Structure formats: C-alpha cells, structure tokens
C-alpha cells in the first residue's frame, strides 16, 4: 500500500483532477447545488402528480399532514446524521458512518445494501420515465414510441450529463427543479385565490385525520417522496466549505420538501373539498392533478405539466445516478471494490462507475421489455419497493450509529441533545419500517407471496453483506479495518 489522500483530504488542493485520477473535483458545488441535486432525486412534480393521488385515494384528507409528519421525522434524523457527518470526513455516506460505529463488517454490509437499494430506486424509475414521456409525446405531438426505446435513450442521456461533472449537472438540476416546483406552486396559489371548492379548511392537520388506518397505510408513499435527501453527505469532497454546506443542504432539502409536499396536497384537498377528496382521487386516479390544473389554471398549464413531468423524472434519474457513483467511488476508495471504480475523468466525475451503472440500467430495461413486463407495475413498483425499504433501514442503522458515535465522543458539543435525538430518530425509523411493511400491499398492489419476496430482498442483501464482510475480514483484514476508521489521513489501497 502507498499513502494516498482520501477524497476529503483533497478538498484543500486547488488543482483539478486529470483523466484517470482518483480525485473528485473539490469546491465545485455549493449549498444551492447540493440541495437541488438531492431534491431532484425526489422528483417533486412526479411525487405529487404521479404518486400523491394514490395516497389521497386511500388516506383522504389527512395525507397533507402525513407529508409534514414525514418531514418532521426526517428532520430529527438529520440532526444526528449531519453532526456525525461533520466529524467523519470520508466519502461514502451511510456505510462509512455505520462501519465506524459498528465495525468494518457492518460497514461492508451497509455498503452492499446501499448500492443495491439506490440501483433499485434509480433503475426502476426508468419504467416511469418511459410511460410519462409516451404520454407527453402523445399529448403534444400525437406521436407514439415504445417505452423501452425512450428509457434506453434516457439512460444514455443521464450518463452523458453525469460524466460532465457535478457542477454542470447541478446547474441543470437547479433549472429543472425550479420549473417543476413553479408549475405546482402556480396551481396551489390559483386554488387558494379561488377559494377551492367551497372555502379553505384545516382538517388535514387534525391528529385524528393523520393517525388513522388509511393514512398510516400510505405512510410509505409519503416517506418515499423524500428518497435521496440523505445523499447530501456524498458530495462532501466536492462541496465548498463542506462543514457548513452539507448540513445547510440537508435541512434545506428536508424542509423544502416537507412544506412543499404538504402545501401542494393541501391545496388539492381544497380544490375538491375535504369531504370529497378521497372519492375524487379514487375516481380521477393519475389524472387528479391534471384535472385540477385544467380547472384552476388552464389548458396551457396541463401541456406544460406533461413536459415538466418528463424533465422531473430525468432530473431524478441524474441525481440518483450521481449518488450511486459516489457510493461506488467511496467503496473503491476504501478497497471494497476494484480501484478502477474510483477513477475520475477530467471533469472530476467517477465516469467509469457511471458507465457500469448505466450499462446495468440499460440491461434491466431491455430485459423487462424483452419479457413483456409492465413498465409501471413490474419495473417501477416492484423494483422500487425493496429499494425504498432498504434506504429506510439504512437510515435507521445510521441513526443508531449516531447514538454509538456520540456516546463514545464525550467532548462533542450538545452531546446529550445529539444522543437523545438520534435515539428518537432510530425509534421513529423502526416504526416507519413496521408501518410500510405492514401495509406493503397498498404500495405494490401485488399478492402476499410477491410482497414477502420484495420485503425479503433487504434482509437477504444485508446477510449476504455480512457473509461477504466476514470473508473479506479473513483475506483482507486491512480493508475491513479501514471501513471502521474515521481518520482521513489513512493509507488507502492501490
């Protein structure tokens, strides 16, 4: 081994990476760029227009409060998560923190689950992209194209923009996230200005309407709307003043999504009336937001929304693509994967990792098309579901890791507060996992046997990671030891 600086130690170096280096480009993205990147992963327009109608049809008037509840839970999680991330300064996200708290084998297992979960989330959404782009092409031009052709083109487009560097991608994402948020805000403000269906009410925030069986059944949908917010820590090596940028971006992302999702769904409730929203959402289905937009804003906005949903999903794919590549970069840098996965191009992007991820996505899309499987029910919902559960499990483990970290570090400022909030976050995440699994049929619409398989993916991957970690410990103990090390000045494998 030779002493090589980690990605974070390179932040202070002014030089840009060269082709074939293993250094991410420092000082290339600020708090706004990081926030836009992680909010884009959640695809606000798609989360609202594409998924929120399902939640409203099942949960009814209390759904806006459920989105707010999800934001509160994730904000509690962010307190300990960002404080720990400020102290452990290596690229890698969840698996670095979990490894530091519970040992290298646990870190390895978490790394495997993170890679599988993020890939399931990203690749599954290509089914949604294909279908939504089909609808947009038909609405605007009367053109029909196979969903899988559209999705395959999207895979290539995501790879190209990702390879151009995080700064270029972030600028594009800022524009796209602004446009998709603006069209929803226009709709919401128009509903308020016109007084909704019969006046404005606040029944959505009454505890009895939030904590009922219908809303708890769609809690997984509400939390899934925030997927990707925790990936702020993955951009530490590329952020300007990461000690301030990462916490700011994390809180900004959670706060924006919680308030925005709550506001938009509340205005849609007002658009149809608190007593009628559940029935209206069930009747209108995926067309709920389009009908609302047409009624309160006009046909022009409906056409705009068709276009912006396409760009919304593309932005989400790019954000997840970047997050996956930086997870892989961190794993390669730690010696878990071949060193070639830590290679960066002249733009400071882990392009080799991006190329492999894109080929995997393309292979899955083409395989689903060849088998004649449905891009929504099969590729999106069934592939995404274990990914959503996997990320929430990692959040729970990361919260528990924060507890262990703060217990050991007696000199931490606000130590008691950080321990208590991290304990609360771990407990709340465990409760969310229980509710999501308990009501999984609501998310998937699949038979029980299928749901059992989808849930089993997460523990099976974790167990495989533990076995792999134990094997790695016996053959390459220095790698496992590195996963449990928080010092940035460590020897990294060639």
GROMACS .gro file of C-alpha atoms in nm:
model
  494
    1UNK     CA    1   0.000   0.000   0.000
    2UNK     CA    2   0.101   0.358  -0.053
    3UNK     CA    3  -0.021   0.656   0.138
    4UNK     CA    4  -0.282   0.828  -0.077
    5UNK     CA    5  -0.504   1.114   0.035
    6UNK     CA    6  -0.870   1.038   0.065
    7UNK     CA    7  -1.127   1.232  -0.129
    8UNK     CA    8  -1.187   1.467   0.157
    9UNK     CA    9  -0.826   1.547   0.219
   10UNK     CA   10  -0.807   1.657  -0.141
   11UNK     CA   11  -1.059   1.931  -0.082
   12UNK     CA   12  -0.788   2.171   0.014
   13UNK     CA   13  -0.588   2.111  -0.301
   14UNK     CA   14  -0.653   2.368  -0.573
   15UNK     CA   15  -0.569   2.152  -0.869
   16UNK     CA   16  -0.841   1.987  -1.075
   17UNK     CA   17  -0.836   1.614  -1.137
   18UNK     CA   18  -0.684   1.481  -1.453
   19UNK     CA   19  -0.818   1.200  -1.666
   20UNK     CA   20  -0.757   0.870  -1.494
   21UNK     CA   21  -0.709   1.022  -1.147
   22UNK     CA   22  -0.892   0.908  -0.836
   23UNK     CA   23  -0.985   1.252  -0.704
   24UNK     CA   24  -1.325   1.417  -0.711
   25UNK     CA   25  -1.319   1.785  -0.808
   26UNK     CA   26  -1.313   1.999  -0.491
   27UNK     CA   27  -1.504   2.326  -0.441
   28UNK     CA   28  -1.728   2.255  -0.739
   29UNK     CA   29  -2.075   2.275  -0.582
   30UNK     CA   30  -2.236   2.499  -0.321
   31UNK     CA   31  -2.531   2.460  -0.085
   32UNK     CA   32  -2.786   2.552  -0.354
   33UNK     CA   33  -2.639   2.296  -0.596
   34UNK     CA   34  -2.631   2.018  -0.336
   35UNK     CA   35  -2.988   2.100  -0.229
   36UNK     CA   36  -3.111   2.099  -0.590
   37UNK     CA   37  -2.934   1.770  -0.655
   38UNK     CA   38  -3.095   1.586  -0.366
   39UNK     CA   39  -3.439   1.746  -0.408
   40UNK     CA   40  -3.428   1.644  -0.773
   41UNK     CA   41  -3.383   1.283  -0.666
   42UNK     CA   42  -3.724   1.306  -0.504
   43UNK     CA   43  -3.877   1.440  -0.831
   44UNK     CA   44  -4.132   1.673  -0.664
   45UNK     CA   45  -4.363   1.704  -0.965
   46UNK     CA   46  -4.368   1.329  -1.020
   47UNK     CA   47  -4.410   1.260  -0.648
   48UNK     CA   48  -4.712   1.488  -0.646
   49UNK     CA   49  -4.884   1.439  -0.982
   50UNK     CA   50  -4.784   1.076  -1.025
   51UNK     CA   51  -4.799   0.928  -0.675
   52UNK     CA   52  -4.989   1.160  -0.438
   53UNK     CA   53  -5.328   1.074  -0.598
   54UNK     CA   54  -5.282   0.716  -0.473
   55UNK     CA   55  -5.215   0.843  -0.122
   56UNK     CA   56  -5.517   1.075  -0.133
   57UNK     CA   57  -5.745   0.799  -0.265
   58UNK     CA   58  -5.652   0.576   0.029
   59UNK     CA   59  -5.570   0.820   0.310
   60UNK     CA   60  -5.803   1.106   0.223
   61UNK     CA   61  -5.796   1.442   0.397
   62UNK     CA   62  -5.509   1.359   0.638
   63UNK     CA   63  -5.245   1.299   0.369
   64UNK     CA   64  -5.101   1.657   0.373
   65UNK     CA   65  -5.037   1.616   0.745
   66UNK     CA   66  -4.865   1.283   0.675
   67UNK     CA   67  -4.618   1.451   0.440
   68UNK     CA   68  -4.546   1.704   0.712
   69UNK     CA   69  -4.505   1.422   0.966
   70UNK     CA   70  -4.253   1.251   0.738
   71UNK     CA   71  -4.058   1.575   0.714
   72UNK     CA   72  -4.051   1.611   1.093
   73UNK     CA   73  -3.924   1.254   1.140
   74UNK     CA   74  -3.652   1.304   0.879
   75UNK     CA   75  -3.553   1.638   1.032
   76UNK     CA   76  -3.499   1.464   1.366
   77UNK     CA   77  -3.286   1.207   1.184
   78UNK     CA   78  -3.087   1.485   1.014
   79UNK     CA   79  -2.976   1.636   1.346
   80UNK     CA   80  -2.752   1.347   1.446
   81UNK     CA   81  -2.674   1.247   1.087
   82UNK     CA   82  -2.527   1.584   0.987
   83UNK     CA   83  -2.340   1.623   1.317
   84UNK     CA   84  -2.178   1.282   1.269
   85UNK     CA   85  -2.106   1.354   0.902
   86UNK     CA   86  -1.919   1.669   1.005
   87UNK     CA   87  -1.683   1.459   1.218
   88UNK     CA   88  -1.634   1.160   0.983
   89UNK     CA   89  -1.498   1.323   0.673
   90UNK     CA   90  -1.466   1.045   0.420
   91UNK     CA   91  -1.678   0.992   0.109
   92UNK     CA   92  -1.925   0.707   0.133
   93UNK     CA   93  -2.237   0.811   0.318
   94UNK     CA   94  -2.422   0.554   0.525
   95UNK     CA   95  -2.170   0.273   0.509
   96UNK     CA   96  -1.886   0.491   0.640
   97UNK     CA   97  -2.089   0.600   0.943
   98UNK     CA   98  -2.230   0.255   1.016
   99UNK     CA   99  -1.884   0.099   0.976
  100UNK     CA  100  -1.728   0.347   1.212
  101UNK     CA  101  -1.992   0.280   1.479
  102UNK     CA  102  -2.038  -0.098   1.450
  103UNK     CA  103  -1.724  -0.224   1.279
  104UNK     CA  104  -1.599  -0.291   0.929
  105UNK     CA  105  -1.819  -0.594   0.865
  106UNK     CA  106  -2.131  -0.391   0.942
  107UNK     CA  107  -1.998  -0.114   0.719
  108UNK     CA  108  -1.942  -0.357   0.435
  109UNK     CA  109  -2.294  -0.497   0.470
  110UNK     CA  110  -2.439  -0.145   0.472
  111UNK     CA  111  -2.237  -0.059   0.161
  112UNK     CA  112  -2.380  -0.357  -0.024
  113UNK     CA  113  -2.736  -0.268   0.081
  114UNK     CA  114  -2.686   0.096  -0.019
  115UNK     CA  115  -2.563   0.010  -0.367
  116UNK     CA  116  -2.845  -0.240  -0.424
  117UNK     CA  117  -3.112  -0.004  -0.286
  118UNK     CA  118  -3.005   0.303  -0.481
  119UNK     CA  119  -2.979   0.099  -0.801
  120UNK     CA  120  -3.325  -0.046  -0.746
  121UNK     CA  121  -3.464   0.304  -0.697
  122UNK     CA  122  -3.288   0.453  -0.998
  123UNK     CA  123  -3.335   0.172  -1.246
  124UNK     CA  124  -3.699   0.112  -1.153
  125UNK     CA  125  -3.788   0.473  -1.232
  126UNK     CA  126  -3.685   0.425  -1.595
  127UNK     CA  127  -4.019   0.246  -1.636
  128UNK     CA  128  -4.199   0.558  -1.515
  129UNK     CA  129  -3.986   0.776  -1.740
  130UNK     CA  130  -4.081   0.571  -2.046
  131UNK     CA  131  -4.453   0.584  -1.972
  132UNK     CA  132  -4.463   0.953  -1.884
  133UNK     CA  133  -4.262   1.051  -2.189
  134UNK     CA  134  -4.501   0.842  -2.400
  135UNK     CA  135  -4.792   1.041  -2.258
  136UNK     CA  136  -4.615   1.373  -2.318
  137UNK     CA  137  -4.532   1.286  -2.680
  138UNK     CA  138  -4.892   1.183  -2.742
  139UNK     CA  139  -5.035   1.496  -2.578
  140UNK     CA  140  -4.806   1.739  -2.756
  141UNK     CA  141  -4.737   1.578  -3.094
  142UNK     CA  142  -4.967   1.277  -3.130
  143UNK     CA  143  -4.657   1.058  -3.154
  144UNK     CA  144  -4.630   0.708  -3.006
  145UNK     CA  145  -4.297   0.545  -2.922
  146UNK     CA  146  -4.213   0.223  -2.733
  147UNK     CA  147  -4.148   0.296  -2.365
  148UNK     CA  148  -3.827   0.096  -2.363
  149UNK     CA  149  -3.676   0.294  -2.651
  150UNK     CA  150  -3.746   0.616  -2.462
  151UNK     CA  151  -3.598   0.470  -2.143
  152UNK     CA  152  -3.286   0.346  -2.322
  153UNK     CA  153  -3.225   0.693  -2.467
  154UNK     CA  154  -3.271   0.837  -2.118
  155UNK     CA  155  -3.005   0.601  -1.977
  156UNK     CA  156  -2.753   0.738  -2.227
  157UNK     CA  157  -2.856   1.100  -2.164
  158UNK     CA  158  -2.819   1.056  -1.788
  159UNK     CA  159  -2.473   0.904  -1.827
  160UNK     CA  160  -2.353   1.187  -2.054
  161UNK     CA  161  -2.465   1.467  -1.823
  162UNK     CA  162  -2.334   1.282  -1.517
  163UNK     CA  163  -1.992   1.243  -1.683
  164UNK     CA  164  -1.972   1.618  -1.748
  165UNK     CA  165  -1.925   1.678  -1.377
  166UNK     CA  166  -2.130   1.751  -1.068
  167UNK     CA  167  -2.113   2.129  -1.128
  168UNK     CA  168  -2.269   2.101  -1.475
  169UNK     CA  169  -2.532   1.857  -1.355
  170UNK     CA  170  -2.617   2.077  -1.057
  171UNK     CA  171  -2.677   2.381  -1.280
  172UNK     CA  172  -2.918   2.181  -1.495
  173UNK     CA  173  -3.093   2.044  -1.187
  174UNK     CA  174  -3.140   2.392  -1.037
  175UNK     CA  175  -3.325   2.497  -1.355
  176UNK     CA  176  -3.537   2.183  -1.373
  177UNK     CA  177  -3.629   2.180  -1.005
  178UNK     CA  178  -3.729   2.547  -1.027
  179UNK     CA  179  -3.957   2.487  -1.325
  180UNK     CA  180  -4.133   2.179  -1.188
  181UNK     CA  181  -4.182   2.343  -0.849
  182UNK     CA  182  -4.312   2.661  -1.013
  183UNK     CA  183  -4.590   2.486  -1.207
  184UNK     CA  184  -4.713   2.317  -0.890
  185UNK     CA  185  -4.691   2.645  -0.694
  186UNK     CA  186  -4.895   2.822  -0.963
  187UNK     CA  187  -5.165   2.557  -0.928
  188UNK     CA  188  -5.165   2.578  -0.549
  189UNK     CA  189  -5.185   2.957  -0.541
  190UNK     CA  190  -5.463   2.956  -0.801
  191UNK     CA  191  -5.667   2.717  -0.585
  192UNK     CA  192  -5.621   2.940  -0.280
  193UNK     CA  193  -5.706   3.256  -0.479
  194UNK     CA  194  -6.030   3.097  -0.599
  195UNK     CA  195  -6.122   2.963  -0.256
  196UNK     CA  196  -6.114   2.597  -0.352
  197UNK     CA  197  -6.435   2.400  -0.396
  198UNK     CA  198  -6.613   2.560  -0.102
  199UNK     CA  199  -6.376   2.756   0.118
  200UNK     CA  200  -6.045   2.664   0.279
  201UNK     CA  201  -6.015   2.432   0.579
  202UNK     CA  202  -5.751   2.282   0.808
  203UNK     CA  203  -5.892   1.935   0.871
  204UNK     CA  204  -5.579   1.790   0.707
  205UNK     CA  205  -5.380   1.877   1.018
  206UNK     CA  206  -5.612   1.735   1.282
  207UNK     CA  207  -5.435   1.443   1.462
  208UNK     CA  208  -5.737   1.221   1.420
  209UNK     CA  209  -5.717   1.258   1.042
  210UNK     CA  210  -5.341   1.199   1.029
  211UNK     CA  211  -5.310   0.898   1.258
  212UNK     CA  212  -5.586   0.684   1.110
  213UNK     CA  213  -5.553   0.349   0.937
  214UNK     CA  214  -5.589   0.495   0.587
  215UNK     CA  215  -5.309   0.748   0.626
  216UNK     CA  216  -5.081   0.500   0.804
  217UNK     CA  217  -5.137   0.267   0.511
  218UNK     CA  218  -4.980   0.522   0.275
  219UNK     CA  219  -4.702   0.634   0.510
  220UNK     CA  220  -4.454   0.452   0.286
  221UNK     CA  221  -4.565   0.666  -0.008
  222UNK     CA  222  -4.507   0.983   0.195
  223UNK     CA  223  -4.158   0.877   0.304
  224UNK     CA  224  -4.071   0.758  -0.047
  225UNK     CA  225  -4.131   1.115  -0.165
  226UNK     CA  226  -3.818   1.218   0.031
  227UNK     CA  227  -3.589   0.945  -0.105
  228UNK     CA  228  -3.238   1.072  -0.173
  229UNK     CA  229  -3.228   1.366   0.069
  230UNK     CA  230  -2.963   1.192   0.281
  231UNK     CA  231  -2.724   1.178  -0.015
  232UNK     CA  232  -2.606   1.532   0.069
  233UNK     CA  233  -2.316   1.374   0.260
  234UNK     CA  234  -2.196   1.201  -0.058
  235UNK     CA  235  -2.095   1.537  -0.204
  236UNK     CA  236  -1.871   1.642   0.086
  237UNK     CA  237  -1.549   1.607  -0.119
  238UNK     CA  238  -1.690   1.828  -0.396
  239UNK     CA  239  -1.868   2.087  -0.181
  240UNK     CA  240  -1.749   2.435  -0.098
  241UNK     CA  241  -1.696   2.464   0.278
  242UNK     CA  242  -1.849   2.118   0.338
  243UNK     CA  243  -1.875   2.162   0.717
  244UNK     CA  244  -2.140   2.429   0.653
  245UNK     CA  245  -2.269   2.332   0.309
  246UNK     CA  246  -2.375   1.973   0.387
  247UNK     CA  247  -2.587   2.049   0.698
  248UNK     CA  248  -2.744   2.350   0.529
  249UNK     CA  249  -2.828   2.149   0.217
  250UNK     CA  250  -2.970   1.861   0.421
  251UNK     CA  251  -3.202   2.079   0.629
  252UNK     CA  252  -3.296   2.289   0.327
  253UNK     CA  253  -3.386   1.978   0.126
  254UNK     CA  254  -3.596   1.819   0.403
  255UNK     CA  255  -3.761   2.148   0.497
  256UNK     CA  256  -3.847   2.241   0.140
  257UNK     CA  257  -3.991   1.901   0.054
  258UNK     CA  258  -4.192   1.870   0.376
  259UNK     CA  259  -4.352   2.212   0.343
  260UNK     CA  260  -4.394   2.197  -0.034
  261UNK     CA  261  -4.547   1.848  -0.046
  262UNK     CA  262  -4.775   1.937   0.244
  263UNK     CA  263  -4.883   2.264   0.081
  264UNK     CA  264  -4.949   2.119  -0.263
  265UNK     CA  265  -5.150   1.820  -0.139
  266UNK     CA  266  -5.343   2.050   0.098
  267UNK     CA  267  -5.441   2.278  -0.191
  268UNK     CA  268  -5.556   1.978  -0.396
  269UNK     CA  269  -5.770   1.872  -0.099
  270UNK     CA  270  -5.922   2.222  -0.103
  271UNK     CA  271  -5.973   2.203  -0.479
  272UNK     CA  272  -6.217   1.913  -0.442
  273UNK     CA  273  -6.333   1.972  -0.084
  274UNK     CA  274  -6.226   1.799   0.238
  275UNK     CA  275  -6.531   1.572   0.237
  276UNK     CA  276  -6.493   1.472  -0.128
  277UNK     CA  277  -6.118   1.447  -0.191
  278UNK     CA  278  -6.089   1.076  -0.119
  279UNK     CA  279  -6.368   0.983  -0.359
  280UNK     CA  280  -6.245   1.230  -0.622
  281UNK     CA  281  -5.889   1.095  -0.606
  282UNK     CA  282  -6.018   0.740  -0.642
  283UNK     CA  283  -6.228   0.842  -0.941
  284UNK     CA  284  -5.967   1.053  -1.119
  285UNK     CA  285  -5.665   0.836  -1.037
  286UNK     CA  286  -5.341   0.953  -1.206
  287UNK     CA  287  -5.536   1.230  -1.378
  288UNK     CA  288  -5.620   1.408  -1.050
  289UNK     CA  289  -5.355   1.680  -1.076
  290UNK     CA  290  -5.415   1.729  -1.448
  291UNK     CA  291  -5.788   1.781  -1.389
  292UNK     CA  292  -5.707   2.021  -1.105
  293UNK     CA  293  -5.458   2.213  -1.320
  294UNK     CA  294  -5.705   2.242  -1.606
  295UNK     CA  295  -5.985   2.363  -1.381
  296UNK     CA  296  -5.793   2.618  -1.177
  297UNK     CA  297  -5.513   2.732  -1.413
  298UNK     CA  298  -5.594   2.636  -1.770
  299UNK     CA  299  -5.510   2.402  -2.057
  300UNK     CA  300  -5.172   2.565  -2.119
  301UNK     CA  301  -5.058   2.455  -1.774
  302UNK     CA  302  -5.168   2.098  -1.840
  303UNK     CA  303  -4.948   2.082  -2.151
  304UNK     CA  304  -4.661   2.238  -1.956
  305UNK     CA  305  -4.703   1.982  -1.680
  306UNK     CA  306  -4.675   1.694  -1.928
  307UNK     CA  307  -4.337   1.830  -2.037
  308UNK     CA  308  -4.216   1.910  -1.686
  309UNK     CA  309  -4.304   1.564  -1.554
  310UNK     CA  310  -4.063   1.424  -1.812
  311UNK     CA  311  -3.787   1.662  -1.705
  312UNK     CA  312  -3.874   1.591  -1.340
  313UNK     CA  313  -3.809   1.219  -1.380
  314UNK     CA  314  -3.493   1.287  -1.582
  315UNK     CA  315  -3.365   1.512  -1.303
  316UNK     CA  316  -3.441   1.238  -1.051
  317UNK     CA  317  -3.251   0.983  -1.257
  318UNK     CA  318  -2.949   1.211  -1.286
  319UNK     CA  319  -2.948   1.280  -0.912
  320UNK     CA  320  -2.964   0.911  -0.821
  321UNK     CA  321  -2.704   0.827  -1.087
  322UNK     CA  322  -2.464   1.076  -0.927
  323UNK     CA  323  -2.536   0.941  -0.578
  324UNK     CA  324  -2.479   0.579  -0.682
  325UNK     CA  325  -2.149   0.666  -0.850
  326UNK     CA  326  -2.022   0.839  -0.539
  327UNK     CA  327  -2.117   0.542  -0.325
  328UNK     CA  328  -1.924   0.319  -0.562
  329UNK     CA  329  -1.635   0.570  -0.558
  330UNK     CA  330  -1.626   0.556  -0.178
  331UNK     CA  331  -1.633   0.176  -0.178
  332UNK     CA  332  -1.350   0.159  -0.430
  333UNK     CA  333  -1.151   0.417  -0.239
  334UNK     CA  334  -1.191   0.203   0.074
  335UNK     CA  335  -1.072  -0.107  -0.111
  336UNK     CA  336  -1.409  -0.287  -0.119
  337UNK     CA  337  -1.431  -0.262  -0.497
  338UNK     CA  338  -1.161  -0.262  -0.761
  339UNK     CA  339  -0.961   0.061  -0.767
  340UNK     CA  340  -1.076   0.130  -1.123
  341UNK     CA  341  -1.420   0.228  -0.986
  342UNK     CA  342  -1.251   0.524  -0.814
  343UNK     CA  343  -1.121   0.658  -1.146
  344UNK     CA  344  -1.240   1.010  -1.229
  345UNK     CA  345  -1.233   1.192  -1.561
  346UNK     CA  346  -1.116   1.547  -1.634
  347UNK     CA  347  -1.447   1.682  -1.505
  348UNK     CA  348  -1.385   1.514  -1.170
  349UNK     CA  349  -1.669   1.267  -1.226
  350UNK     CA  350  -1.639   0.893  -1.143
  351UNK     CA  351  -1.718   0.817  -1.505
  352UNK     CA  352  -1.610   0.451  -1.502
  353UNK     CA  353  -1.853   0.379  -1.219
  354UNK     CA  354  -2.115   0.577  -1.409
  355UNK     CA  355  -2.059   0.374  -1.723
  356UNK     CA  356  -2.100   0.044  -1.540
  357UNK     CA  357  -2.416   0.167  -1.365
  358UNK     CA  358  -2.561   0.286  -1.695
  359UNK     CA  359  -2.491  -0.047  -1.864
  360UNK     CA  360  -2.666  -0.225  -1.577
  361UNK     CA  361  -2.968   0.005  -1.610
  362UNK     CA  362  -2.980  -0.046  -1.985
  363UNK     CA  363  -2.962  -0.424  -1.946
  364UNK     CA  364  -3.252  -0.426  -1.697
  365UNK     CA  365  -3.469  -0.201  -1.916
  366UNK     CA  366  -3.410  -0.417  -2.224
  367UNK     CA  367  -3.469  -0.738  -2.026
  368UNK     CA  368  -3.805  -0.613  -1.895
  369UNK     CA  369  -3.904  -0.510  -2.247
  370UNK     CA  370  -3.800  -0.848  -2.393
  371UNK     CA  371  -4.004  -1.031  -2.130
  372UNK     CA  372  -4.308  -0.815  -2.199
  373UNK     CA  373  -4.327  -0.694  -1.838
  374UNK     CA  374  -4.521  -0.383  -1.743
  375UNK     CA  375  -4.302  -0.072  -1.701
  376UNK     CA  376  -4.516   0.060  -1.412
  377UNK     CA  377  -4.635  -0.239  -1.211
  378UNK     CA  378  -4.326  -0.450  -1.268
  379UNK     CA  379  -4.029  -0.222  -1.338
  380UNK     CA  380  -4.128   0.080  -1.129
  381UNK     CA  381  -4.329  -0.051  -0.834
  382UNK     CA  382  -4.183  -0.397  -0.778
  383UNK     CA  383  -3.822  -0.291  -0.839
  384UNK     CA  384  -3.855   0.032  -0.638
  385UNK     CA  385  -4.024  -0.121  -0.332
  386UNK     CA  386  -3.726  -0.308  -0.181
  387UNK     CA  387  -3.513  -0.004  -0.264
  388UNK     CA  388  -3.740   0.222  -0.055
  389UNK     CA  389  -3.736  -0.024   0.236
  390UNK     CA  390  -3.359  -0.063   0.207
  391UNK     CA  391  -3.296   0.312   0.231
  392UNK     CA  392  -3.523   0.349   0.536
  393UNK     CA  393  -3.342   0.056   0.701
  394UNK     CA  394  -3.010   0.230   0.632
  395UNK     CA  395  -3.148   0.549   0.784
  396UNK     CA  396  -3.244   0.356   1.097
  397UNK     CA  397  -2.898   0.199   1.117
  398UNK     CA  398  -2.732   0.536   1.058
  399UNK     CA  399  -2.937   0.687   1.343
  400UNK     CA  400  -2.826   0.401   1.569
  401UNK     CA  401  -2.468   0.458   1.452
  402UNK     CA  402  -2.500   0.824   1.552
  403UNK     CA  403  -2.602   0.715   1.903
  404UNK     CA  404  -2.293   0.494   1.932
  405UNK     CA  405  -2.072   0.769   1.790
  406UNK     CA  406  -2.187   1.037   2.034
  407UNK     CA  407  -2.175   0.802   2.332
  408UNK     CA  408  -1.805   0.738   2.258
  409UNK     CA  409  -1.714   1.101   2.187
  410UNK     CA  410  -1.755   1.271   2.521
  411UNK     CA  411  -1.618   1.604   2.406
  412UNK     CA  412  -1.888   1.665   2.144
  413UNK     CA  413  -2.083   1.990   2.188
  414UNK     CA  414  -2.454   1.934   2.262
  415UNK     CA  415  -2.373   1.566   2.318
  416UNK     CA  416  -2.681   1.489   2.528
  417UNK     CA  417  -2.911   1.654   2.275
  418UNK     CA  418  -2.750   1.466   1.984
  419UNK     CA  419  -2.779   1.132   2.163
  420UNK     CA  420  -3.145   1.186   2.251
  421UNK     CA  421  -3.244   1.299   1.900
  422UNK     CA  422  -3.055   1.008   1.743
  423UNK     CA  423  -3.231   0.759   1.974
  424UNK     CA  424  -3.563   0.917   1.879
  425UNK     CA  425  -3.473   0.902   1.508
  426UNK     CA  426  -3.380   0.532   1.528
  427UNK     CA  427  -3.708   0.452   1.704
  428UNK     CA  428  -3.915   0.655   1.459
  429UNK     CA  429  -3.745   0.490   1.161
  430UNK     CA  430  -3.816   0.147   1.308
  431UNK     CA  431  -4.183   0.245   1.340
  432UNK     CA  432  -4.191   0.366   0.979
  433UNK     CA  433  -4.041   0.038   0.856
  434UNK     CA  434  -4.307  -0.154   1.052
  435UNK     CA  435  -4.589   0.052   0.901
  436UNK     CA  436  -4.450   0.029   0.546
  437UNK     CA  437  -4.409  -0.350   0.561
  438UNK     CA  438  -4.745  -0.392   0.733
  439UNK     CA  439  -4.924  -0.208   0.451
  440UNK     CA  440  -4.698  -0.309   0.162
  441UNK     CA  441  -4.990  -0.433  -0.045
  442UNK     CA  442  -5.105  -0.070  -0.072
  443UNK     CA  443  -4.776   0.026  -0.238
  444UNK     CA  444  -4.745  -0.272  -0.469
  445UNK     CA  445  -5.096  -0.397  -0.536
  446UNK     CA  446  -4.931  -0.739  -0.551
  447UNK     CA  447  -5.033  -1.068  -0.384
  448UNK     CA  448  -4.891  -1.156  -0.044
  449UNK     CA  449  -4.638  -1.405  -0.181
  450UNK     CA  450  -4.487  -1.137  -0.405
  451UNK     CA  451  -4.475  -0.888  -0.120
  452UNK     CA  452  -4.293  -1.138   0.101
  453UNK     CA  453  -4.027  -1.175  -0.168
  454UNK     CA  454  -3.994  -0.798  -0.208
  455UNK     CA  455  -3.951  -0.745   0.166
  456UNK     CA  456  -3.708  -1.038   0.191
  457UNK     CA  457  -3.470  -0.869  -0.054
  458UNK     CA  458  -3.345  -0.632   0.218
  459UNK     CA  459  -3.253  -0.885   0.491
  460UNK     CA  460  -3.110  -1.122   0.229
  461UNK     CA  461  -2.883  -0.847   0.094
  462UNK     CA  462  -2.779  -0.748   0.446
  463UNK     CA  463  -2.700  -1.109   0.534
  464UNK     CA  464  -2.503  -1.155   0.212
  465UNK     CA  465  -2.312  -0.839   0.303
  466UNK     CA  466  -2.229  -0.975   0.648
  467UNK     CA  467  -2.104  -1.302   0.498
  468UNK     CA  468  -1.902  -1.112   0.239
  469UNK     CA  469  -1.761  -0.887   0.510
  470UNK     CA  470  -1.652  -1.185   0.720
  471UNK     CA  471  -1.483  -1.341   0.418
  472UNK     CA  472  -1.313  -1.010   0.340
  473UNK     CA  473  -1.201  -0.982   0.701
  474UNK     CA  474  -1.018  -1.315   0.672
  475UNK     CA  475  -0.849  -1.248   0.338
  476UNK     CA  476  -0.803  -0.868   0.351
  477UNK     CA  477  -0.832  -0.756   0.713
  478UNK     CA  478  -0.680  -0.416   0.635
  479UNK     CA  479  -0.979  -0.331   0.414
  480UNK     CA  480  -1.232  -0.418   0.683
  481UNK     CA  481  -1.026  -0.222   0.934
  482UNK     CA  482  -1.032   0.080   0.702
  483UNK     CA  483  -1.413   0.074   0.693
  484UNK     CA  484  -1.418   0.128   1.069
  485UNK     CA  485  -1.162   0.412   1.059
  486UNK     CA  486  -1.272   0.776   1.075
  487UNK     CA  487  -0.931   0.931   1.013
  488UNK     CA  488  -0.897   1.092   0.670
  489UNK     CA  489  -0.519   1.051   0.680
  490UNK     CA  490  -0.515   0.676   0.636
  491UNK     CA  491  -0.343   0.452   0.388
  492UNK     CA  492  -0.579   0.360   0.109
  493UNK     CA  493  -0.527   0.054  -0.110
  494UNK     CA  494  -0.384   0.097  -0.455
   0.00000   0.00000   0.00000
